[in-house]
Short mmCIF file of C-alpha atoms and ligand atoms in Angstrom, two decimals:
data_model
loop_
_atom_site.label_atom_id
_atom_site.label_comp_id
_atom_site.label_asym_id
_atom_site.label_seq_id
_atom_site.Cartn_x
_atom_site.Cartn_y
_atom_site.Cartn_z
CA UNK A 178 -7.73 -47.45 11.30
CA UNK A 179 -7.84 -43.93 9.87
CA UNK A 180 -7.56 -41.14 12.44
CA UNK A 181 -10.85 -39.42 13.28
CA UNK A 182 -11.28 -36.10 11.48
CA UNK A 183 -11.73 -32.88 13.49
CA UNK A 184 -15.10 -32.63 11.68
CA UNK A 185 -16.55 -35.86 10.28
CA UNK A 186 -18.62 -33.89 7.72
CA UNK A 187 -15.36 -33.50 5.77
CA UNK A 188 -14.92 -37.26 5.22
CA UNK A 189 -16.07 -37.24 1.59
CA UNK A 190 -15.42 -33.69 0.41
CA UNK A 191 -14.46 -32.82 -3.16
CA UNK A 192 -11.24 -30.84 -3.56
CA UNK A 193 -10.16 -28.81 -6.59
CA UNK A 194 -6.62 -29.74 -7.69
CA UNK A 195 -5.29 -28.40 -10.99
CA UNK A 196 -8.19 -28.46 -13.44
CA UNK A 197 -11.04 -30.08 -11.57
CA UNK A 198 -12.62 -31.74 -8.56
CA UNK A 199 -11.57 -35.02 -6.97
CA UNK A 200 -12.45 -36.88 -3.76
CA UNK A 201 -10.24 -35.83 -0.82
CA UNK A 202 -8.49 -39.25 -0.90
CA UNK A 203 -7.33 -38.51 -4.46
CA UNK A 204 -6.51 -34.83 -3.87
CA UNK A 205 -2.75 -34.84 -4.48
CA UNK A 206 -0.07 -32.76 -6.17
CA UNK A 207 2.93 -34.14 -8.01
CA UNK A 208 6.22 -34.64 -6.18
CA UNK A 209 7.58 -32.33 -8.92
CA UNK A 210 5.24 -29.53 -7.85
CA UNK A 211 6.94 -26.36 -6.60
CA UNK A 212 5.07 -26.47 -3.32
CA UNK A 213 6.81 -29.79 -2.56
CA UNK A 214 10.19 -28.71 -3.95
CA UNK A 215 10.47 -25.42 -2.09
CA UNK A 216 7.24 -24.41 -0.37
CA UNK A 217 7.03 -22.27 -3.49
CA UNK A 218 3.38 -21.26 -3.41
CA UNK A 219 1.02 -18.53 -2.23
CA UNK A 220 -2.27 -18.94 -0.40
CA UNK A 221 -5.38 -17.41 1.08
CA UNK A 222 -7.76 -18.52 3.84
CA UNK A 223 -11.36 -17.52 3.10
CA UNK A 224 -14.63 -17.90 4.97
CA UNK A 225 -18.16 -18.56 3.79
CA UNK A 226 -21.16 -17.11 5.62
CA UNK A 227 -24.79 -17.54 4.58
CA UNK A 228 -24.25 -18.18 0.87
CA UNK A 229 -21.53 -15.52 0.53
CA UNK A 230 -17.73 -15.51 0.48
CA UNK A 231 -16.40 -12.83 2.83
CA UNK A 232 -14.02 -10.25 1.34
CA UNK A 233 -13.53 -12.34 -1.82
CA UNK A 234 -12.07 -9.52 -3.91
CA UNK A 235 -9.60 -8.53 -1.20
CA UNK A 236 -8.44 -12.16 -0.90
CA UNK A 237 -8.07 -12.58 -4.67
CA UNK A 238 -6.23 -9.23 -4.88
CA UNK A 239 -3.74 -10.42 -2.24
CA UNK A 240 -3.37 -13.86 -3.88
CA UNK A 241 -2.57 -12.35 -7.27
CA UNK A 242 -0.32 -9.69 -5.74
CA UNK A 243 1.64 -12.41 -3.90
CA UNK A 244 1.93 -14.49 -7.12
CA UNK A 245 3.07 -11.43 -9.06
CA UNK A 246 5.65 -10.50 -6.40
CA UNK A 247 6.98 -14.08 -6.60
CA UNK A 248 7.17 -13.78 -10.43
CA UNK A 249 4.92 -16.79 -11.08
CA UNK A 250 4.35 -17.52 -14.77
CA UNK A 251 1.11 -18.88 -16.20
CA UNK A 252 -1.04 -17.36 -13.43
CA UNK A 253 -4.69 -18.34 -14.08
CA UNK A 254 -7.33 -15.71 -14.81
CA UNK A 255 -9.16 -14.25 -11.85
CA UNK A 256 -12.56 -15.33 -13.25
CA UNK A 257 -11.31 -18.92 -13.57
CA UNK A 258 -10.08 -19.02 -9.95
CA UNK A 259 -13.38 -17.57 -8.78
CA UNK A 260 -15.29 -20.15 -10.78
CA UNK A 261 -13.15 -23.00 -9.37
CA UNK A 262 -13.92 -21.71 -5.87
CA UNK A 263 -17.67 -21.50 -6.50
CA UNK A 264 -17.75 -24.92 -8.20
CA UNK A 265 -15.96 -26.47 -5.22
CA UNK A 266 -18.34 -24.90 -2.70
CA UNK A 267 -21.42 -25.92 -4.70
CA UNK A 268 -20.18 -29.49 -5.25
CA UNK A 269 -19.86 -29.86 -1.47
CA UNK A 270 -23.10 -28.02 -0.67
CA UNK A 271 -21.04 -25.60 1.44
CA UNK A 272 -22.95 -22.35 1.76
CA UNK A 273 -22.00 -21.44 5.32
CA UNK A 274 -19.75 -22.48 8.24
CA UNK A 275 -16.98 -23.19 5.75
CA UNK A 276 -13.30 -22.33 5.58
CA UNK A 277 -11.44 -22.43 2.27
CA UNK A 278 -7.72 -22.83 1.85
CA UNK A 279 -6.95 -21.47 -1.63
CA UNK A 280 -3.40 -22.29 -2.74
CA UNK A 281 -1.65 -21.34 -5.96
CA UNK A 282 1.69 -23.06 -6.48
CA UNK A 283 4.32 -22.15 -9.06
CA UNK A 284 3.31 -25.48 -10.62
CA UNK A 285 5.09 -28.70 -11.55
CA UNK A 286 8.75 -28.69 -12.61
CA UNK A 287 10.52 -30.76 -15.24
CA UNK A 288 13.10 -31.81 -12.64
CA UNK A 289 13.56 -31.54 -8.88
CA UNK A 290 14.94 -28.10 -8.21
CA UNK A 291 14.21 -24.79 -6.55
CA UNK A 292 14.93 -23.01 -9.85
CA UNK A 293 11.82 -21.48 -11.45
CA UNK A 294 13.46 -22.01 -14.86
CA UNK A 295 12.20 -25.62 -14.58
CA UNK A 296 8.60 -24.38 -14.31
CA UNK A 297 7.23 -24.72 -17.82
CA UNK A 298 3.66 -25.84 -17.14
CA UNK A 299 2.13 -22.88 -15.30
CA UNK A 300 0.58 -22.75 -11.83
CA UNK A 301 -1.36 -25.37 -9.86
CA UNK A 302 -4.56 -24.22 -8.14
CA UNK A 303 -5.83 -26.04 -5.04
CA UNK A 304 -9.22 -25.19 -3.54
CA UNK A 305 -9.67 -27.01 -0.23
CA UNK A 306 -13.04 -26.15 1.32
CA UNK A 307 -13.92 -27.71 4.68
CA UNK A 308 -16.72 -27.47 7.19
CA UNK A 309 -15.05 -25.53 9.99
CA UNK A 310 -16.49 -23.28 12.69
CA UNK A 311 -14.35 -20.25 13.68
CA UNK A 312 -11.21 -21.64 15.27
CA UNK A 313 -11.25 -19.74 18.60
CA UNK A 314 -13.99 -18.89 21.04
CA UNK A 315 -14.97 -15.24 20.65
CA UNK A 316 -16.04 -14.87 24.27
CA UNK A 317 -13.64 -16.92 26.40
CA UNK A 318 -10.49 -15.76 24.68
CA UNK A 319 -6.95 -17.11 24.51
CA UNK A 320 -3.66 -17.14 26.40
CA UNK A 321 -0.44 -16.28 24.58
CA UNK A 322 3.29 -16.62 25.14
CA UNK A 323 5.91 -14.58 23.36
CA UNK A 324 7.91 -16.74 20.99
CA UNK A 325 11.70 -16.70 20.68
CA UNK A 326 11.21 -16.90 16.88
CA UNK A 327 11.07 -13.48 15.23
CA UNK A 328 8.65 -12.55 12.44
CA UNK A 329 10.53 -11.46 9.37
CA UNK A 330 10.35 -8.04 7.80
CA UNK A 331 11.34 -6.96 4.30
CA UNK A 332 15.07 -7.29 5.03
CA UNK A 333 14.58 -11.07 4.70
CA UNK A 334 11.32 -12.30 3.14
CA UNK A 335 8.69 -9.56 2.97
CA UNK A 336 5.75 -10.44 5.23
CA UNK A 337 3.48 -8.77 2.67
CA UNK A 338 3.77 -11.86 0.46
CA UNK A 339 1.32 -14.50 1.69
CA UNK A 340 3.57 -17.44 0.81
CA UNK A 341 3.84 -21.05 1.97
CA UNK A 342 7.20 -20.57 3.69
CA UNK A 343 5.77 -19.57 7.05
CA UNK A 344 8.12 -21.93 8.92
CA UNK A 345 8.96 -19.25 11.49
CA UNK A 346 5.27 -18.89 12.33
CA UNK A 347 4.97 -22.68 12.56
CA UNK A 348 7.97 -22.84 14.91
CA UNK A 349 6.34 -20.14 17.05
CA UNK A 350 3.11 -22.18 17.20
CA UNK A 351 5.14 -25.25 18.25
CA UNK A 352 6.53 -23.22 21.16
CA UNK A 353 2.99 -22.29 22.20
CA UNK A 354 1.82 -25.91 21.89
CA UNK A 355 4.74 -27.25 23.93
CA UNK A 356 4.17 -24.63 26.62
CA UNK A 357 0.44 -25.37 26.71
CA UNK A 358 -0.72 -21.99 25.36
CA UNK A 359 -3.20 -21.17 22.60
CA UNK A 360 -0.95 -19.10 20.36
CA UNK A 361 2.39 -17.33 20.23
CA UNK A 362 3.01 -13.61 20.01
CA UNK A 363 5.84 -12.92 17.56
CA UNK A 364 8.17 -9.92 17.76
CA UNK A 365 9.88 -8.15 14.87
CA UNK A 366 13.67 -7.84 14.48
CA UNK A 367 13.73 -4.92 16.96
CA UNK A 368 11.61 -6.56 19.62
CA UNK A 369 8.29 -4.86 18.91
CA UNK A 370 5.11 -6.94 18.67
CA UNK A 371 4.38 -7.95 15.06
CA UNK A 372 1.59 -10.52 15.04
CA UNK A 373 0.55 -13.84 16.55
CA UNK A 374 1.61 -17.00 14.71
CA UNK A 375 -1.45 -16.97 12.42
CA UNK A 376 -3.37 -13.83 13.27
CA UNK A 377 -2.88 -10.08 13.63
CA UNK A 378 -2.97 -8.43 17.06
CA UNK A 379 -4.71 -5.36 18.48
CA UNK A 380 -4.43 -3.60 21.84
CA UNK A 381 -6.66 -0.98 23.46
CA UNK A 382 -5.29 1.63 25.85
CA UNK A 383 -7.37 4.45 27.30
CA UNK A 384 -9.91 4.22 24.47
CA UNK A 385 -7.31 4.16 21.65
CA UNK A 386 -7.04 1.08 19.42
CA UNK A 387 -3.42 0.15 18.65
CA UNK A 388 -2.01 -2.33 16.16
CA UNK A 389 1.57 -2.93 15.00
CA UNK A 390 2.58 -1.39 11.69
CA UNK A 391 2.40 -3.82 8.76
CA UNK A 392 6.22 -3.75 8.39
CA UNK A 393 6.67 -7.25 9.82
CA UNK A 394 3.26 -8.88 9.77
CA UNK A 395 0.82 -10.06 7.17
CA UNK A 396 -1.39 -7.06 6.39
CA UNK A 397 -4.48 -9.06 7.29
CA UNK A 398 -7.81 -8.46 5.61
CA UNK A 399 -9.60 -8.74 8.97
CA UNK A 400 -7.04 -6.29 10.41
CA UNK A 401 -7.91 -3.76 7.68
CA UNK A 402 -11.64 -4.30 8.20
CA UNK A 403 -11.34 -3.79 11.97
CA UNK A 404 -9.36 -0.57 11.50
CA UNK A 405 -12.03 0.74 9.11
CA UNK A 406 -14.89 -0.27 11.41
CA UNK A 407 -13.18 1.32 14.43
CA UNK A 408 -12.60 4.60 12.59
CA UNK A 409 -16.21 4.57 11.40
CA UNK A 410 -17.34 4.11 15.01
CA UNK A 411 -15.26 7.08 16.16
CA UNK A 412 -12.62 4.97 17.95
CA UNK A 413 -9.16 6.57 17.53
CA UNK A 414 -6.66 4.14 15.95
CA UNK A 415 -2.88 4.05 15.75
CA UNK A 416 -0.62 1.78 13.69
CA UNK A 417 2.74 2.01 15.40
CA UNK A 418 5.56 0.15 17.16
CA UNK A 419 4.24 -1.53 20.31
CA UNK A 420 6.65 -2.88 22.93
CA UNK A 421 6.01 -5.89 25.14
CA UNK A 422 5.57 -3.63 28.17
CA UNK A 423 2.76 -1.86 26.34
CA UNK A 424 1.26 -5.27 25.53
CA UNK A 425 1.37 -6.34 29.21
CA UNK A 426 -0.16 -3.07 30.41
CA UNK A 427 -2.90 -2.53 27.85
CA UNK A 428 -6.59 -2.46 28.84
CA UNK A 429 -7.76 -4.99 26.23
CA UNK A 430 -6.23 -7.13 23.51
CA UNK A 431 -7.55 -9.30 20.70
CA UNK A 432 -6.35 -11.21 17.65
CA UNK A 433 -7.88 -10.97 14.17
CA UNK A 434 -8.03 -13.38 11.25
CA UNK A 435 -10.43 -14.84 8.74
CA UNK A 436 -10.40 -18.17 10.61
CA UNK A 437 -11.01 -16.87 14.12
CA UNK A 438 -12.60 -13.45 13.45
CA UNK A 439 -11.93 -11.33 16.60
CA UNK A 440 -10.61 -13.36 19.55
CA UNK A 441 -9.99 -11.76 22.97
CA UNK A 442 -6.45 -12.17 24.36
CA UNK A 443 -6.73 -12.55 28.12
CA UNK A 444 -3.12 -13.25 29.09
CA UNK A 445 0.36 -12.75 27.61
CA UNK A 446 3.44 -14.32 29.23
CA UNK A 447 1.57 -14.85 32.51
CA UNK A 448 0.44 -11.20 32.72
CA UNK A 449 -3.32 -10.81 32.80
CA UNK A 450 -4.61 -8.31 30.25
CA UNK A 451 -6.98 -5.66 31.58
CA UNK A 452 -9.65 -7.12 33.81
CA UNK A 453 -8.96 -10.67 32.58
CA UNK A 454 -12.22 -10.98 30.64
CA UNK A 455 -13.28 -9.84 27.16
CA UNK A 456 -13.20 -6.03 27.10
CA UNK A 457 -15.96 -3.63 26.04
CA UNK A 458 -14.14 -2.34 22.95
CA UNK A 459 -13.45 -5.92 21.83
CA UNK A 460 -17.11 -6.82 22.25
CA UNK A 461 -18.22 -3.72 20.36
CA UNK A 462 -15.85 -4.42 17.46
CA UNK A 463 -16.92 -8.09 17.37
CA UNK A 464 -20.54 -6.93 16.96
CA UNK A 465 -19.55 -4.45 14.23
CA UNK A 466 -17.57 -7.18 12.46
CA UNK A 467 -20.54 -9.59 12.56
CA UNK A 468 -22.77 -6.86 11.08
CA UNK A 469 -20.18 -6.08 8.42
CA UNK A 470 -19.91 -9.75 7.39
CA UNK A 471 -23.71 -10.06 7.21
CA UNK A 472 -24.00 -6.89 5.08
CA UNK A 473 -21.17 -7.63 2.64
CA UNK A 474 -19.67 -10.63 0.82
CA UNK A 475 -19.89 -12.09 -2.67
CA UNK A 476 -22.84 -14.44 -3.34
CA UNK A 477 -21.82 -17.94 -4.46
CA UNK A 478 -23.15 -18.26 -8.02
N1 PMP B 572 -1.08 -13.47 9.91
C1 PMP B 572 -0.78 -14.64 9.31
C2 PMP B 572 0.61 -15.15 9.36
C3 PMP B 572 -1.78 -15.38 8.64
O1 PMP B 572 -1.48 -16.53 8.03
C4 PMP B 572 -3.11 -14.87 8.62
C5 PMP B 572 -4.22 -15.64 7.96
N2 PMP B 572 -4.01 -16.01 6.65
C6 PMP B 572 -3.37 -13.64 9.25
C7 PMP B 572 -2.34 -12.97 9.88
C8 PMP B 572 -4.75 -13.04 9.24
O2 PMP B 572 -5.05 -12.53 7.96
P1 PMP B 572 -6.54 -12.36 7.42
O3 PMP B 572 -7.24 -11.42 8.32
O4 PMP B 572 -6.37 -11.82 6.05
O5 PMP B 572 -7.17 -13.72 7.46
#
């Protein structure tokens, strides 16, 4: 018996792999593909709202920047990637309530190896679009633990590349799962907060919105949007080092990401945050984010 899917609407979806669409059961890459050989790929998570893809240009900019930083050869044209995305969404009738995992691998190799010299075919594009409501509840919030696994900064693998080697973030999530928490807060090499295992983090203290510098976290697109919206609303913002004590003693906290939008953090390491319920600044920024998403986005054509 096949396992039940988290959302049964995804049972017969079409997935773009390489040059075209196939049924999910046939959506496969070669064992010679770089993503199998070394996790050698870059990716983006996008969201579709009301016939529009949110922040499409920002996501494609980051995808191509990551591929360039990784020295991929045979990177497809931006217009072709965009078209593959739109074709996938239209083939599945997905015009809202959809999450897309867009992956670009270094492509198949002529022999098993981590060496990019064996990559002579160019990149493999995967567009996996699924019906998926935002992952976390925007009102009830989440409980976090701090992970023993550190998030890497540029002295190892630069967190500014959105690559498929996020094993440290996966190990952090395993810690949270084992401990029965929703997500893990990751620290940088010096012990300052960097991000949660798959989202960026924000803290509010006496009316000021704080977020860790982007030295050791993914510079999230939602993170950037929230900073812009806060500044536009007259909320003072600071990107700086934030210690765990500051985390425990802040007035409000929330996580940001394309998948979960803005999610209140109500507890970290057993310390209640603020009054233990979603804070006013969080609620205000959630409303501004919802307005922003409704007012922007690229229509699916
Ligand atoms: N951090 C990590 C490690 C992530 O994988 C993601 C989501 N791709 C984020 C943060 C949030 O980034 P964004 O707001 O661009 O979705």
